[in-house]
CSV table of C-alpha atoms in Angstrom, one decimal:
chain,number,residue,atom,x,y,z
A,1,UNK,CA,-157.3,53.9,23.9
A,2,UNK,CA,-155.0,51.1,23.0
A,3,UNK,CA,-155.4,47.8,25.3
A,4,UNK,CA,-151.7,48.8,26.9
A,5,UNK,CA,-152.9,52.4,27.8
A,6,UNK,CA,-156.2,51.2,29.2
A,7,UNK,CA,-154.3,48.7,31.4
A,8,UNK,CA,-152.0,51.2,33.1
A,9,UNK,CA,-154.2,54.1,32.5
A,10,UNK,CA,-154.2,56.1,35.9
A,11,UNK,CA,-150.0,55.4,35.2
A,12,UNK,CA,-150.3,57.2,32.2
A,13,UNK,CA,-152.3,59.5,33.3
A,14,UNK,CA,-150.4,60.9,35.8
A,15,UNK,CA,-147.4,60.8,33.9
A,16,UNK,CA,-148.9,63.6,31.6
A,17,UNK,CA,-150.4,65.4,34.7
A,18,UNK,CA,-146.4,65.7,35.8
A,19,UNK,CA,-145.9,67.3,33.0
A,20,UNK,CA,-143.1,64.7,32.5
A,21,UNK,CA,-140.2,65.0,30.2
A,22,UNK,CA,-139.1,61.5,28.4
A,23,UNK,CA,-142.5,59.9,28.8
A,24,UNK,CA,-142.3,56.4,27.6
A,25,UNK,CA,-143.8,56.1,24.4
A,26,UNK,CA,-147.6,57.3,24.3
A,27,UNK,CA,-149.3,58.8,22.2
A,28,UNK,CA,-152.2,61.1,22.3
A,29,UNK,CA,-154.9,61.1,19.5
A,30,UNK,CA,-156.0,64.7,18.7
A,31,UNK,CA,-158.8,67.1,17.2
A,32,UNK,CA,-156.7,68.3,14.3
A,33,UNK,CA,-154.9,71.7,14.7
A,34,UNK,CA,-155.6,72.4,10.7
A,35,UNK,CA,-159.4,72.0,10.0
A,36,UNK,CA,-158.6,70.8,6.9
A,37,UNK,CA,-157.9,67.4,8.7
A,38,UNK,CA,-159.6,65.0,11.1
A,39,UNK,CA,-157.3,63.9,13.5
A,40,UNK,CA,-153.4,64.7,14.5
A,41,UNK,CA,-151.6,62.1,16.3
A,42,UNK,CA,-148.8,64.1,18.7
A,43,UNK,CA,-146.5,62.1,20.9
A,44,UNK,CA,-146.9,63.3,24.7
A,45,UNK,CA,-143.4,65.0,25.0
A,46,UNK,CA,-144.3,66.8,22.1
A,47,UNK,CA,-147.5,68.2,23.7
A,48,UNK,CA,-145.0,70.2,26.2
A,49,UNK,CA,-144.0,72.6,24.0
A,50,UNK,CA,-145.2,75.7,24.0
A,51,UNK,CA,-147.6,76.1,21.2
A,52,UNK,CA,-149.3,73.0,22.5
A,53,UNK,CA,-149.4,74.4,26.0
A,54,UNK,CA,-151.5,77.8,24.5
A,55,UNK,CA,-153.3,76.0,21.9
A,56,UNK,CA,-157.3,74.2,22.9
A,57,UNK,CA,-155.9,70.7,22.6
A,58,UNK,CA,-158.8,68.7,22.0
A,59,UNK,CA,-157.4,64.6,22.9
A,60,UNK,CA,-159.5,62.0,21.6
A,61,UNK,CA,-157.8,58.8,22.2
A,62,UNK,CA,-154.4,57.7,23.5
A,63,UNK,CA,-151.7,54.7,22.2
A,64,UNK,CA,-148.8,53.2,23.7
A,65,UNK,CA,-147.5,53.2,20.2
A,66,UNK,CA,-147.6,55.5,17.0
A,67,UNK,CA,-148.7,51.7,15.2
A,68,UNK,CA,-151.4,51.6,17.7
A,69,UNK,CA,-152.0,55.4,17.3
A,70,UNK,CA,-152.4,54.9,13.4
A,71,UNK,CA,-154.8,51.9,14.0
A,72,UNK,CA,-157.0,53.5,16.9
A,73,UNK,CA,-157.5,56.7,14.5
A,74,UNK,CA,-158.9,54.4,11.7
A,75,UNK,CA,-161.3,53.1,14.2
A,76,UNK,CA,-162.4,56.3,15.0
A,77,UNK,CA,-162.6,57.6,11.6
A,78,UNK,CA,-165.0,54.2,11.0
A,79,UNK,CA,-166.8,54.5,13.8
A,80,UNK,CA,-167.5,58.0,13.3
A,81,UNK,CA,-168.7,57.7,9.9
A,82,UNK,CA,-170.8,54.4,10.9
A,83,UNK,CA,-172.8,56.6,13.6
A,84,UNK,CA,-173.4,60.1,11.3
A,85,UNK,CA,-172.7,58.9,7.7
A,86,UNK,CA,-170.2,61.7,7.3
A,87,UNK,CA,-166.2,62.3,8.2
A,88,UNK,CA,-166.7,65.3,10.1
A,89,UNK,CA,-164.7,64.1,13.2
A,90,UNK,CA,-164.7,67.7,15.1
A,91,UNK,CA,-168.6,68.1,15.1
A,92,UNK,CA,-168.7,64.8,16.5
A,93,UNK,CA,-166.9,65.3,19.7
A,94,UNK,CA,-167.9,68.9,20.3
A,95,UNK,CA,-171.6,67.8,20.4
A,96,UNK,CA,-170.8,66.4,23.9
């Protein structure tokens, strides 16, 4: 997570445990829906919609901004591919 998000984190929390409308701008980091791709990046009022709410939503990482979103999934990517040598995001976060 971004350094705002891991400031006010049980704030944030909570705020997507309401199921909130309007949440101030966060962000969450996703498994990609299409397995073509590595990782979505879905604003939290977003995630209320109905598709989202029936769908296995995987999040991976969460930003105050979409900015700080864009950077965070880099890190992962890097990080990801510095620990395995590959891109494949998924298999890395289902192996627990």
């Amino acid at each position: 997570m971004d350094d705002c998000v891991a400031m006010n984190l049980e704030k944030y929390k909570q705020l997507v445990m309401d199921n909130r409308i309007n949440i101030p701008p966060l962000y969450c980091i996703t498994l990609a829906t299409n397995v073509n791709n590595l990782l979505d990046i879905i604003s939290c009022n977003e995630l209320l919609f109905k598709y989202y709410r029936r769908a296995n939503v995987t999040v991976v990482g969460m930003a105050a901004a979409y900015k700080d979103a864009v950077e965070l999934v880099k890190k992962i990517v890097v990080d990801v591919y510095k620990d395995t040598g590959d891109f494949d995001v998924r298999s890395y976060f289902d192996r627990g």
